[in-house]
CSV table of C-alpha atoms and ligand atoms in Angstrom, one decimal:
chain,number,residue,atom,x,y,z
L,1,MET,CA,-20.4,13.1,11.3
L,2,LYS,CA,-18.0,16.4,10.7
L,3,LYS,CA,-14.7,15.6,9.6
L,4,THR,CA,-12.6,17.3,11.1
L,5,PRO,CA,-8.1,17.4,10.1
L,6,PHE,CA,-5.8,16.5,12.7
L,7,VAL,CA,-3.7,19.6,12.2
L,8,THR,CA,-4.1,23.4,12.7
L,9,LEU,CA,-3.6,26.0,10.0
L,10,GLU,CA,-1.1,26.9,12.0
L,11,LYS,CA,0.7,24.1,12.6
L,12,LEU,CA,0.8,23.9,8.6
L,13,GLN,CA,1.7,27.1,8.3
L,14,GLU,CA,5.0,26.4,10.4
L,15,ILE,CA,5.9,22.8,8.4
L,16,THR,CA,5.3,24.8,5.1
L,17,GLN,CA,8.3,26.8,6.3
L,18,TYR,CA,10.7,24.1,6.3
L,19,TYR,CA,8.8,21.8,3.9
L,20,PRO,CA,6.8,23.0,0.7
L,21,THR,CA,3.7,21.9,-0.3
L,22,PRO,CA,2.6,18.9,-1.6
L,23,PHE,CA,3.3,16.8,1.1
L,24,HIS,CA,1.8,13.9,2.9
L,25,LEU,CA,1.0,14.0,6.8
L,26,TYR,CA,1.0,11.7,9.2
L,27,ASP,CA,-1.0,11.9,12.9
L,28,GLU,CA,1.3,9.8,15.3
L,29,LYS,CA,-0.9,10.3,18.2
L,30,GLY,CA,-3.7,9.0,16.2
L,31,ILE,CA,-1.7,6.4,15.0
L,32,ARG,CA,-1.0,4.9,18.8
L,33,GLU,CA,-4.7,5.2,20.0
L,34,ASN,CA,-6.0,3.0,17.0
L,35,ALA,CA,-3.3,0.4,17.4
L,36,LYS,CA,-3.8,0.4,20.7
L,37,ALA,CA,-7.5,0.0,20.3
L,38,VAL,CA,-7.4,-2.6,17.7
L,39,LYS,CA,-5.0,-5.1,20.3
L,40,GLU,CA,-7.8,-4.4,23.2
L,41,ALA,CA,-10.8,-5.0,20.6
L,42,PHE,CA,-8.5,-9.4,20.3
L,43,ALA,CA,-7.1,-9.2,23.8
L,44,TRP,CA,-9.7,-12.3,24.1
L,45,ASN,CA,-7.4,-13.9,21.8
L,46,LYS,CA,-4.0,-15.9,23.0
L,47,GLY,CA,-2.5,-15.5,19.9
L,48,PHE,CA,-4.0,-12.6,18.2
L,49,ARG,CA,-1.5,-10.4,15.8
L,50,GLU,CA,-2.2,-7.4,13.5
L,51,TYR,CA,0.2,-7.5,10.2
L,52,PHE,CA,-0.3,-4.6,8.8
L,53,ALA,CA,-0.9,-4.3,5.3
L,54,VAL,CA,2.4,-2.8,3.7
L,55,LYS,CA,1.7,-2.4,0.8
L,56,ALA,CA,-0.8,0.5,2.0
L,57,THR,CA,2.0,2.6,3.4
L,58,PRO,CA,5.2,1.4,3.2
L,59,ASN,CA,7.5,3.7,5.0
L,60,PRO,CA,9.6,2.5,7.8
L,61,PHE,CA,9.1,4.9,10.3
L,62,LEU,CA,5.3,4.6,10.7
L,63,ILE,CA,5.6,0.7,10.6
L,64,ARG,CA,8.3,0.8,13.6
L,65,ILE,CA,5.4,2.6,15.1
L,66,LEU,CA,3.4,-0.2,14.9
L,67,LYS,CA,5.9,-2.8,16.1
L,68,GLU,CA,6.1,-1.1,18.8
L,69,TYR,CA,2.2,-2.7,19.8
L,70,GLY,CA,3.6,-6.6,18.9
L,71,PHE,CA,2.1,-6.1,15.1
L,72,GLY,CA,3.6,-8.3,12.1
L,73,CYS,CA,4.2,-7.3,8.7
L,74,ASP,CA,2.0,-8.5,5.9
L,75,CYS,CA,4.2,-8.4,2.6
L,76,SER,CA,2.9,-8.7,-1.2
L,77,SER,CA,6.6,-8.0,-2.8
L,78,MET,CA,10.2,-8.9,-2.7
L,79,THR,CA,10.5,-5.2,-1.5
L,80,GLU,CA,8.0,-5.1,1.3
L,81,LEU,CA,10.0,-8.4,2.3
L,82,LEU,CA,13.5,-6.0,2.3
L,83,LEU,CA,11.5,-3.5,4.2
L,84,ALA,CA,10.2,-6.0,6.4
L,85,ASP,CA,13.5,-8.0,7.1
L,86,ALA,CA,15.2,-4.3,7.3
L,87,LEU,CA,13.4,-3.3,9.9
L,88,GLY,CA,13.9,-6.6,12.2
L,89,PHE,CA,10.6,-8.3,11.4
L,90,SER,CA,11.5,-12.1,10.5
L,91,GLY,CA,10.1,-15.6,11.6
L,92,ASP,CA,6.1,-15.5,11.9
L,93,GLU,CA,6.0,-12.3,12.3
L,94,ILE,CA,6.1,-11.9,8.5
L,95,MET,CA,3.0,-12.9,6.8
L,96,PHE,CA,3.5,-13.0,2.6
L,97,SER,CA,-0.2,-13.0,1.3
L,98,SER,CA,1.8,-12.5,-2.3
L,99,ASN,CA,-0.6,-13.9,-5.8
L,100,GLU,CA,1.2,-14.7,-9.2
L,101,THR,CA,4.5,-14.6,-7.2
L,102,PRO,CA,7.8,-15.1,-8.7
L,103,ALA,CA,10.4,-17.8,-7.5
L,104,GLU,CA,12.9,-15.3,-6.4
L,105,GLU,CA,10.6,-14.0,-3.7
L,106,TYR,CA,9.6,-17.2,-2.8
L,107,VAL,CA,13.2,-17.9,-1.9
L,108,PHE,CA,13.6,-15.0,0.3
L,109,ALA,CA,10.8,-14.9,2.2
L,110,ASP,CA,11.8,-18.2,3.1
L,111,ARG,CA,15.1,-17.3,4.2
L,112,THR,CA,13.4,-14.8,6.6
L,113,GLY,CA,11.1,-17.3,8.3
L,114,ALA,CA,7.8,-15.4,7.1
L,115,ILE,CA,4.9,-17.8,7.1
L,116,ILE,CA,3.8,-18.1,3.2
L,117,ASN,CA,0.1,-18.1,2.6
L,118,LEU,CA,-0.2,-19.3,-0.8
L,119,ASP,CA,-2.5,-18.2,-3.0
L,120,ASP,CA,-3.2,-21.2,-5.7
L,121,PHE,CA,-3.4,-24.9,-5.7
L,122,THR,CA,-0.5,-25.1,-7.8
L,123,HIS,CA,2.2,-22.6,-6.2
L,124,ILE,CA,1.8,-26.4,-3.5
L,125,GLU,CA,4.5,-28.0,-5.8
L,126,PHE,CA,5.7,-24.6,-7.5
L,127,LEU,CA,7.0,-23.8,-3.6
L,128,GLU,CA,8.2,-27.0,-3.1
L,129,GLN,CA,10.2,-27.4,-6.6
L,130,THR,CA,11.1,-23.6,-5.5
L,131,ILE,CA,13.0,-24.0,-1.8
L,132,GLY,CA,13.2,-27.6,-1.8
L,133,ARG,CA,10.7,-29.2,0.0
L,134,ILE,CA,7.5,-27.6,2.0
L,135,PRO,CA,7.7,-25.4,5.0
L,136,GLU,CA,6.1,-26.7,8.6
L,137,THR,CA,4.2,-23.8,8.8
L,138,ILE,CA,1.8,-22.9,5.7
L,139,SER,CA,-1.4,-21.2,4.8
L,140,CYS,CA,-3.9,-21.0,1.9
L,141,ARG,CA,-5.6,-18.2,1.1
L,142,TYR,CA,-9.3,-19.1,0.4
L,143,ASN,CA,-11.7,-18.5,-1.9
L,144,PRO,CA,-15.6,-18.9,-1.1
L,145,GLY,CA,-16.8,-17.9,-4.7
L,146,GLY,CA,-20.3,-16.5,-5.1
L,147,ILE,CA,-20.9,-13.1,-3.9
L,148,PHE,CA,-20.3,-12.0,-0.3
L,149,GLN,CA,-23.5,-10.0,1.0
L,150,ILE,CA,-24.6,-8.9,4.5
L,151,SER,CA,-28.3,-8.9,4.9
L,152,ASN,CA,-29.5,-7.4,1.2
L,153,ASP,CA,-26.1,-5.4,0.4
L,154,ILE,CA,-23.4,-6.9,-2.1
L,155,MET,CA,-19.9,-6.4,-0.5
L,156,ASP,CA,-17.9,-8.0,-2.8
L,157,ASN,CA,-17.7,-10.5,-5.9
L,158,PRO,CA,-15.4,-13.3,-4.3
L,159,GLY,CA,-17.0,-15.6,-7.6
L,160,ASP,CA,-15.2,-13.2,-10.0
L,161,SER,CA,-11.6,-12.1,-8.0
L,162,LYS,CA,-8.4,-13.8,-9.4
L,163,TYR,CA,-7.4,-14.9,-5.5
L,164,GLY,CA,-7.4,-18.0,-3.4
L,165,PHE,CA,-8.2,-21.4,-3.1
L,166,THR,CA,-11.8,-23.1,-4.6
L,167,LYS,CA,-13.2,-25.0,-1.8
L,168,GLU,CA,-12.6,-28.1,-3.2
L,169,GLN,CA,-8.9,-26.9,-4.0
L,170,LEU,CA,-8.5,-26.1,-0.2
L,171,PHE,CA,-9.4,-29.6,1.1
L,172,GLU,CA,-6.9,-30.8,-1.6
L,173,GLY,CA,-4.3,-28.6,-1.0
L,174,PHE,CA,-4.5,-29.0,3.0
L,175,ARG,CA,-4.3,-33.3,2.4
L,176,VAL,CA,-1.4,-32.7,-0.3
L,177,LEU,CA,0.9,-30.5,2.0
L,178,LYS,CA,0.5,-32.5,5.1
L,179,GLU,CA,1.4,-35.4,2.9
L,180,LYS,CA,4.7,-33.3,1.7
L,181,GLY,CA,5.7,-32.5,5.2
L,182,ALA,CA,3.1,-29.6,6.8
L,183,LYS,CA,3.1,-29.2,10.2
L,184,ARG,CA,1.3,-25.8,11.3
L,185,PHE,CA,-1.7,-25.0,8.8
L,186,GLY,CA,-3.2,-21.1,8.7
L,187,VAL,CA,-6.7,-20.3,6.6
L,188,HIS,CA,-6.8,-16.7,5.1
L,189,ALA,CA,-9.5,-15.1,2.8
L,190,PHE,CA,-10.2,-11.2,2.4
L,191,LEU,CA,-13.7,-11.3,0.5
L,192,ALA,CA,-14.8,-7.2,0.5
L,193,SER,CA,-12.7,-3.9,0.7
L,194,ASN,CA,-13.5,-1.2,2.8
L,195,THR,CA,-16.3,-2.4,4.5
L,196,VAL,CA,-17.5,0.3,6.7
L,197,THR,CA,-19.8,-1.8,9.2
L,198,ASN,CA,-19.2,-4.0,11.8
L,199,ASP,CA,-20.5,-6.7,10.7
L,200,TYR,CA,-18.0,-7.8,7.7
L,201,TYR,CA,-15.3,-9.6,10.3
L,202,PRO,CA,-17.7,-11.2,12.1
L,203,LEU,CA,-19.7,-12.7,8.9
L,204,LEU,CA,-16.1,-13.8,7.6
L,205,ALA,CA,-15.2,-15.2,10.4
L,206,LYS,CA,-18.4,-17.6,10.2
L,207,THR,CA,-17.9,-18.3,6.8
L,208,LEU,CA,-14.2,-19.5,7.7
L,209,PHE,CA,-14.4,-21.3,11.3
L,210,GLU,CA,-17.0,-23.3,10.1
L,211,THR,CA,-14.9,-24.2,6.9
L,212,VAL,CA,-12.3,-24.9,9.4
L,213,VAL,CA,-14.1,-27.4,11.7
L,214,GLU,CA,-14.7,-29.2,8.5
L,215,LEU,CA,-11.6,-29.2,7.2
L,216,LYS,CA,-10.4,-30.3,10.7
L,217,GLU,CA,-12.9,-32.7,10.2
L,218,ALA,CA,-11.6,-33.8,6.6
L,219,THR,CA,-7.8,-33.5,6.9
L,220,GLY,CA,-6.8,-34.3,10.7
L,221,CYS,CA,-4.5,-31.2,9.5
L,222,ASP,CA,-3.1,-29.2,12.8
L,223,ILE,CA,-4.7,-25.4,12.1
L,224,CYS,CA,-3.1,-22.8,14.1
L,225,PHE,CA,-4.7,-19.9,13.2
L,226,ILE,CA,-7.2,-18.3,11.0
L,227,ASN,CA,-6.3,-14.9,9.0
L,228,LEU,CA,-9.1,-12.4,8.3
L,229,SER,CA,-7.1,-10.3,6.2
L,230,GLY,CA,-7.9,-7.0,5.4
L,231,GLY,CA,-11.1,-4.7,4.4
L,232,VAL,CA,-12.0,-3.4,7.0
L,233,GLY,CA,-12.9,0.0,6.2
L,234,ILE,CA,-13.2,4.0,6.7
L,235,PRO,CA,-15.5,6.6,6.7
L,236,TYR,CA,-14.1,8.9,3.6
L,237,GLU,CA,-17.6,10.4,3.5
L,238,PRO,CA,-18.6,12.8,6.6
L,239,GLY,CA,-22.3,11.2,6.9
L,240,GLN,CA,-20.8,7.7,7.1
L,241,THR,CA,-20.2,6.2,10.9
L,242,PRO,CA,-17.3,5.1,11.3
L,243,ASN,CA,-16.0,1.1,12.5
L,244,ASP,CA,-16.1,0.0,15.9
L,245,ILE,CA,-13.4,-2.3,16.2
L,246,ARG,CA,-13.9,-3.3,19.6
L,247,THR,CA,-17.9,-4.3,18.2
L,248,ILE,CA,-16.0,-6.2,15.4
L,249,GLY,CA,-13.5,-8.0,17.9
L,250,GLU,CA,-16.5,-8.8,20.2
L,251,GLY,CA,-18.4,-9.8,17.3
L,252,VAL,CA,-15.9,-12.1,15.9
L,253,ARG,CA,-15.4,-13.4,19.5
L,254,ARG,CA,-18.9,-14.3,19.8
L,255,VAL,CA,-18.6,-16.2,16.4
L,256,PHE,CA,-15.4,-18.3,18.0
L,257,GLU,CA,-17.1,-19.5,21.2
L,258,GLU,CA,-20.0,-20.6,18.8
L,259,VAL,CA,-18.5,-22.1,16.4
L,260,LEU,CA,-14.6,-23.0,16.9
L,261,VAL,CA,-14.7,-23.9,20.6
L,262,PRO,CA,-17.1,-26.3,20.6
L,263,ALA,CA,-15.2,-28.3,17.9
L,264,GLY,CA,-11.8,-28.1,20.0
L,265,LEU,CA,-10.5,-25.5,18.5
L,266,GLY,CA,-10.1,-22.9,21.1
L,267,ASP,CA,-6.4,-22.4,20.7
L,268,VAL,CA,-7.0,-21.0,17.2
L,269,ALA,CA,-4.8,-17.7,17.0
L,270,ILE,CA,-7.0,-15.0,14.7
L,271,TYR,CA,-5.0,-13.0,12.9
L,272,THR,CA,-5.7,-9.8,10.5
L,273,GLU,CA,-3.8,-7.6,8.1
L,274,MET,CA,-5.5,-4.6,8.2
L,275,GLY,CA,-3.8,-1.6,6.2
L,276,ARG,CA,-6.4,0.9,5.3
L,277,PHE,CA,-7.6,0.7,9.1
L,278,MET,CA,-4.3,1.1,10.4
L,279,MET,CA,-3.5,4.1,8.8
L,280,GLY,CA,-6.4,5.8,6.6
L,281,PRO,CA,-7.4,8.2,9.0
L,282,TYR,CA,-4.3,9.0,10.4
L,283,GLY,CA,-2.9,10.8,7.0
L,284,CYS,CA,-3.5,13.1,5.3
L,285,LEU,CA,-2.2,15.3,1.7
L,286,VAL,CA,-1.4,18.4,2.0
L,287,THR,CA,-1.7,21.1,-1.0
L,288,LYS,CA,-2.0,24.4,-2.1
L,289,ALA,CA,-4.1,26.1,-4.9
L,290,ILE,CA,-2.2,28.3,-7.2
L,291,HIS,CA,-4.8,28.3,-10.0
L,292,LYS,CA,-8.7,29.5,-10.4
L,293,LYS,CA,-9.7,28.7,-12.9
L,294,HIS,CA,-13.5,30.3,-15.0
L,295,THR,CA,-14.5,28.4,-17.8
L,296,TYR,CA,-17.9,26.1,-17.6
L,297,LYS,CA,-17.3,25.5,-14.5
L,298,GLU,CA,-15.2,26.8,-11.6
L,299,TYR,CA,-11.6,24.7,-11.4
L,300,ILE,CA,-9.3,25.3,-8.8
L,301,GLY,CA,-6.0,24.0,-9.8
L,302,VAL,CA,-3.5,22.7,-6.8
L,303,ASP,CA,0.3,21.7,-6.9
L,304,ALA,CA,-1.2,17.7,-5.9
L,305,CYS,CA,-1.8,15.5,-8.8
L,306,ALA,CA,-2.9,12.4,-9.2
L,307,VAL,CA,0.5,11.5,-8.5
L,308,ASN,CA,0.1,11.7,-4.7
L,309,LEU,CA,-2.9,10.5,-5.2
L,310,MET,CA,-4.6,8.6,-6.8
L,311,ARG,CA,-7.9,6.9,-5.4
L,312,PRO,CA,-10.1,9.5,-7.2
L,313,ALA,CA,-9.0,9.5,-10.6
L,314,MET,CA,-9.1,5.0,-10.2
L,315,TYR,CA,-12.0,4.6,-8.4
L,316,GLY,CA,-14.0,8.0,-8.5
L,317,ALA,CA,-13.3,7.9,-4.8
L,318,TYR,CA,-14.6,10.5,-2.2
L,319,HIS,CA,-12.2,12.2,-0.4
L,320,HIS,CA,-12.9,15.4,2.0
L,321,ILE,CA,-11.6,18.3,1.5
L,322,THR,CA,-11.6,21.2,4.2
L,323,VAL,CA,-9.6,24.7,3.3
L,324,MET,CA,-7.7,25.5,6.2
L,325,GLY,CA,-8.7,28.8,7.8
L,326,LYS,CA,-12.4,28.6,6.3
L,327,GLU,CA,-13.7,25.5,8.4
L,328,ASP,CA,-16.5,27.5,9.6
L,329,ALA,CA,-17.4,29.7,6.4
L,330,GLU,CA,-20.3,28.5,4.3
L,331,CYS,CA,-19.4,26.0,1.8
L,332,ASP,CA,-21.2,28.7,-0.9
L,333,HIS,CA,-19.5,27.9,-4.3
L,334,LYS,CA,-19.0,25.2,-6.5
L,335,TYR,CA,-15.6,23.9,-7.8
L,336,ASP,CA,-13.8,21.0,-9.2
L,337,VAL,CA,-10.3,20.8,-7.3
L,338,VAL,CA,-7.8,19.2,-9.7
L,339,GLY,CA,-4.4,18.3,-10.2
L,340,SER,CA,-1.6,19.0,-13.1
L,341,LEU,CA,-1.1,16.1,-15.0
L,342,CYS,CA,-2.8,15.6,-18.9
L,343,GLU,CA,-5.5,13.7,-17.8
L,344,ASN,CA,-9.1,14.6,-17.4
L,345,ASN,CA,-9.4,12.4,-14.4
L,346,ASP,CA,-6.7,14.0,-12.5
L,347,LYS,CA,-9.6,15.5,-10.0
L,348,PHE,CA,-10.0,15.6,-6.3
L,349,ALA,CA,-13.3,16.4,-6.5
L,350,ILE,CA,-15.6,17.0,-8.6
L,351,ASP,CA,-18.6,19.8,-7.7
L,352,ARG,CA,-17.7,19.9,-4.7
L,353,MET,CA,-19.1,22.6,-2.4
L,354,LEU,CA,-17.1,24.2,-0.8
L,355,PRO,CA,-16.2,27.8,1.1
L,356,GLN,CA,-14.7,30.6,-1.5
L,357,ILE,CA,-10.7,29.1,-2.6
L,358,GLU,CA,-8.2,32.1,-2.8
L,359,ARG,CA,-4.9,31.4,-4.6
L,360,GLY,CA,-2.4,30.2,-1.9
L,361,ASP,CA,-5.0,29.0,0.5
L,362,LEU,CA,-3.9,25.6,2.1
L,363,LEU,CA,-6.0,22.6,1.5
L,364,VAL,CA,-6.4,19.4,3.4
L,365,ILE,CA,-7.7,16.0,1.6
L,366,HIS,CA,-8.5,13.5,4.0
L,367,ASP,CA,-7.8,10.0,4.8
L,368,THR,CA,-4.9,9.2,2.0
L,369,GLY,CA,-3.1,7.4,5.3
L,370,ALA,CA,-3.4,4.1,3.2
L,371,HIS,CA,-3.1,3.2,0.1
L,372,GLY,CA,-2.3,7.2,-0.4
L,373,PHE,CA,1.3,8.1,-1.5
L,374,ALA,CA,1.7,4.4,-1.6
L,375,MET,CA,-0.3,4.2,-5.1
L,376,GLY,CA,2.2,7.1,-6.4
L,377,TYR,CA,3.4,7.0,-9.9
L,378,ASN,CA,5.2,9.3,-11.9
L,379,TYR,CA,2.7,10.4,-15.2
L,380,ASN,CA,3.7,13.6,-16.5
L,381,GLY,CA,7.1,13.6,-15.1
L,382,LYS,CA,5.8,14.2,-11.5
L,383,LEU,CA,7.5,13.8,-9.0
L,384,LYS,CA,6.5,12.1,-5.6
L,385,SER,CA,5.8,14.1,-2.0
L,386,ALA,CA,8.0,14.6,1.0
L,387,GLU,CA,5.7,12.5,3.9
L,388,ILE,CA,6.2,14.0,7.3
L,389,LEU,CA,5.2,12.7,10.2
L,390,LEU,CA,3.0,15.2,13.1
L,391,LYS,CA,4.5,14.1,16.7
L,392,GLU,CA,2.6,13.6,19.3
L,393,ASP,CA,4.5,16.7,21.7
L,394,GLY,CA,3.8,18.6,18.0
L,395,SER,CA,7.0,18.7,16.8
L,396,PHE,CA,7.4,17.3,13.3
L,397,ALA,CA,9.9,15.3,11.0
L,398,LEU,CA,10.8,14.5,7.4
L,399,ILE,CA,10.2,10.8,7.4
L,400,ARG,CA,10.6,11.3,3.1
L,401,ARG,CA,12.1,13.3,1.2
L,402,ALA,CA,10.5,14.9,-1.9
L,403,GLU,CA,11.8,13.2,-5.2
L,404,THR,CA,13.8,15.6,-7.3
L,405,PRO,CA,14.2,15.3,-10.8
L,406,LYS,CA,17.2,13.3,-10.3
L,407,ASP,CA,15.6,10.5,-8.9
L,408,TYR,CA,13.4,10.3,-12.0
L,409,PHE,CA,16.4,10.2,-14.0
L,410,ALA,CA,17.7,7.8,-12.2
L,411,THR,CA,17.3,4.6,-13.9
L,412,PHE,CA,18.8,5.7,-17.3
L,413,ASP,CA,22.0,4.7,-16.4
L,414,CYS,CA,23.2,3.8,-20.0
L,415,PHE,CA,22.7,6.9,-21.2
L,416,ASP,CA,24.4,9.8,-19.3
L,417,ILE,CA,21.4,11.9,-19.3
L,418,LEU,CA,22.7,12.9,-15.8
L,419,GLU,CA,25.6,14.3,-16.7
L,420,HIS,CA,23.6,16.6,-18.8
L,421,ILE,CA,21.0,17.6,-17.0
L,422,ARG,CA,20.8,21.5,-15.5
L,423,TYR,CA,19.2,22.1,-12.4
J,1,PLP,C1,-4.6,-5.1,0.3
J,1,PLP,C2,-4.3,-5.9,1.3
J,1,PLP,C3,-4.5,-6.1,2.6
J,1,PLP,C4,-4.8,-5.0,3.9
J,1,PLP,O1,-6.3,-4.5,2.6
J,1,PLP,P1,-7.2,-3.0,3.6
J,1,PLP,O2,-8.0,-3.1,2.8
J,1,PLP,O3,-6.2,-1.8,3.4
J,1,PLP,O4,-7.3,-3.5,4.7
J,1,PLP,C5,-4.7,-7.0,3.2
J,1,PLP,N1,-3.9,-8.4,2.9
J,1,PLP,C6,-3.9,-8.5,1.7
J,1,PLP,C7,-3.2,-10.6,0.6
J,1,PLP,C8,-4.3,-7.6,0.7
J,1,PLP,O5,-3.6,-7.4,-0.5
């Protein structure tokens, strides 16, 4: 499938008159259509709720759009909790799926009434000592170990991951939690990331549902929800077939009818914590070619760098690039598209076939709507970019300004550096 940007060159030229590159641009129309499709795909389940994984795109304007569809927030840190709280989420609209959790974060999560999803058996006692009791609603993260496979494809390696309770710990954990006063229980698992297959959720659901039937029999706990967490992927590469959320929802429904309903668990609510699938395709990084360099290879230097989008540098992740205005030109030039960090892995593309690029060309780096801006950092003293929302009516709004040197130096309270900085 050909990948086309959600924005035109003309619109980008208009936006760049107001806001300089680089910036992340988000597509309100795409976000809304996808949110609606997610809701419909799971409408068969009475208690269904998507808890948007805040870490993927922690922008209040974007999360507020998702809130309109009845979605909640999945938080994993203090600032994510603060953001959810500030946006008016409370009680069971917040899922706190953290790990190695500091005590003060449990205290604040409890104050908001969030559902606490424990990552480890020892956190039962830690939580009880921290907040003085065990909440009536509680969830545990399950890690079945081994490898997670779909047919012959190894999707991921849960046995190697730091998250979750073992099966024995899960059963014992539920007994202990019940004894300590918990009344409503949930089970959570995240076994594979960025799965581009409609089979991941249904297969995960089968594992979880069967475990929950056993858990119910062994412990008598009232299991109210099952959280399939995140991991539903997006097609970063042009050849990939996108997931179809309706097929996924229907697949989960079939397993639900097959496993949970006969066990008398037909009232269980299905929760999800998707991040990437909710936002990934509906954001892009807009950057400008500012240099052309010819040495042993051909380089295009752009005004964005790994600070704005870390995935290529960190995982060698593929992000599609469109040279705006040259969509139909032949891709007959081989380039490394690189940022300005003093790090040789600061490359958005290596040996990528693209149309001939000139200085001043605008490049759209696709699929940065999740785990894009959010992973940003400040290495080399580079500043984080702005975030801009392209609205449904074609207008646009700044939803986060770019950092300035003043922001970068703001934490040097103890020095008088701010007084000496000249702009
Ligand atoms: C990262 C994360 C998610 C979201 O994952 P995606 O791959 O973006 O869907 C959901 N839940 C938890 C606990 C996570 O750590």
